[in-house]
Structures are given as C-alpha cells and as structure tokens.
C-alpha angles and dihedrals in degrees: 000000000000094000093051090054092050093049092047092048092047092049091050091051091050093048090048090052090052090048091051090048090051092054112165091002091067112114103170138348132197139172094287107012148044131205116211140174096226142022134309129176110272133195138183090214120109108272094021126110113265121205107237102171132012129198095004135134125240124202110199119200097173142307110337091357116104145108133219122215141160096215090261102052138023105237101183139356119199125190120153112234096010122110112249094244091056101043101093091046089052093052095046101037095031094227139057139180123212143152121257135167116250113251123232097252092036091058090059094049099047121099114244118273120263090269091054096251119130127244115252128212113269091017109140116237139171116259125194117195120193125187114240099192094148088078106034120182089223129028121244125219090246130344114273094355120185113201132174104242149160119236118219125183131187125211118203136196137181090260090069092068 
C-alpha cells in the first residue's frame, strides 16, 4: 500500500541519517537498527533511536546474519530465514536443515517433486540452508569481525510522516 511505502522510505532515510552521524564508529546497519562504537542521541519517543544493548560485541557474518554477546552470554542471534532455534548452529556450522511450510507464492514457483506431484501451500518440507560467504553481496570491514558496540533501533508509525 501507499502508506507502507512511505513508512519504509522514511525509516530508511532516518537510518541513513543515523549511519552518517555515526561516521567511522559505524559497525553494521540494517533495516531498523545500527551498531556503533560510540554514542548517538537516543530517545524513547516514537521515531527516535532506542538503545537496545550497551557495551556488547557483535559478530557479523554477512547481511542479516550476526549475533550479539557480552562474552558471558549470547544476547541475540539474527539470521534472516532461519528458525530462531537453528540460527546459532547456522552461523557456526555454516549450514542447517529444518522443516518449514511452503508459502503460497513459493508453491507456484517450485519445481515438481521427484514423483511429479506439485508442492501445495502450507505443505511441510525440508529446507537446507548453506552459507555462501565466499561471494558476499556486500563487503565487510574484515572477515568475522568482533567489535564492541551499542545497538540502536528505531520504531516508526504513520504519525511520524
């Protein structure tokens, strides 16, 4: 919808502004968050940057693939498309196999099964994900870097526009 496009564009502009403010202290940025080695202005107001983690380390494996820890505990593990209970295994072992229901559009795109029958929406199937970090879409500062950082996230709503 039109409003969703406006909100997404506004959020991207705000995140870009925070990334530019961070400058050399920027470690990693994503759709709704930035990780920095330093300080940025934070706010608990809607549309402002909220401090999520302070004095933590982030290990980035690629776009949307990282984990946050404080040397004693793992605080968060993020991997797009991987179930939460399999994410750390995926980052460490570089591959994981899990079950997932087939999506509506995905069912139409998939090749037929070995027996010739089609996949149906909501049909459970085995998925194997393998990291392909030898050919990343974006370059990292250094491979497998581990930086002390602060995590900031920004929530948005229609009222911000």
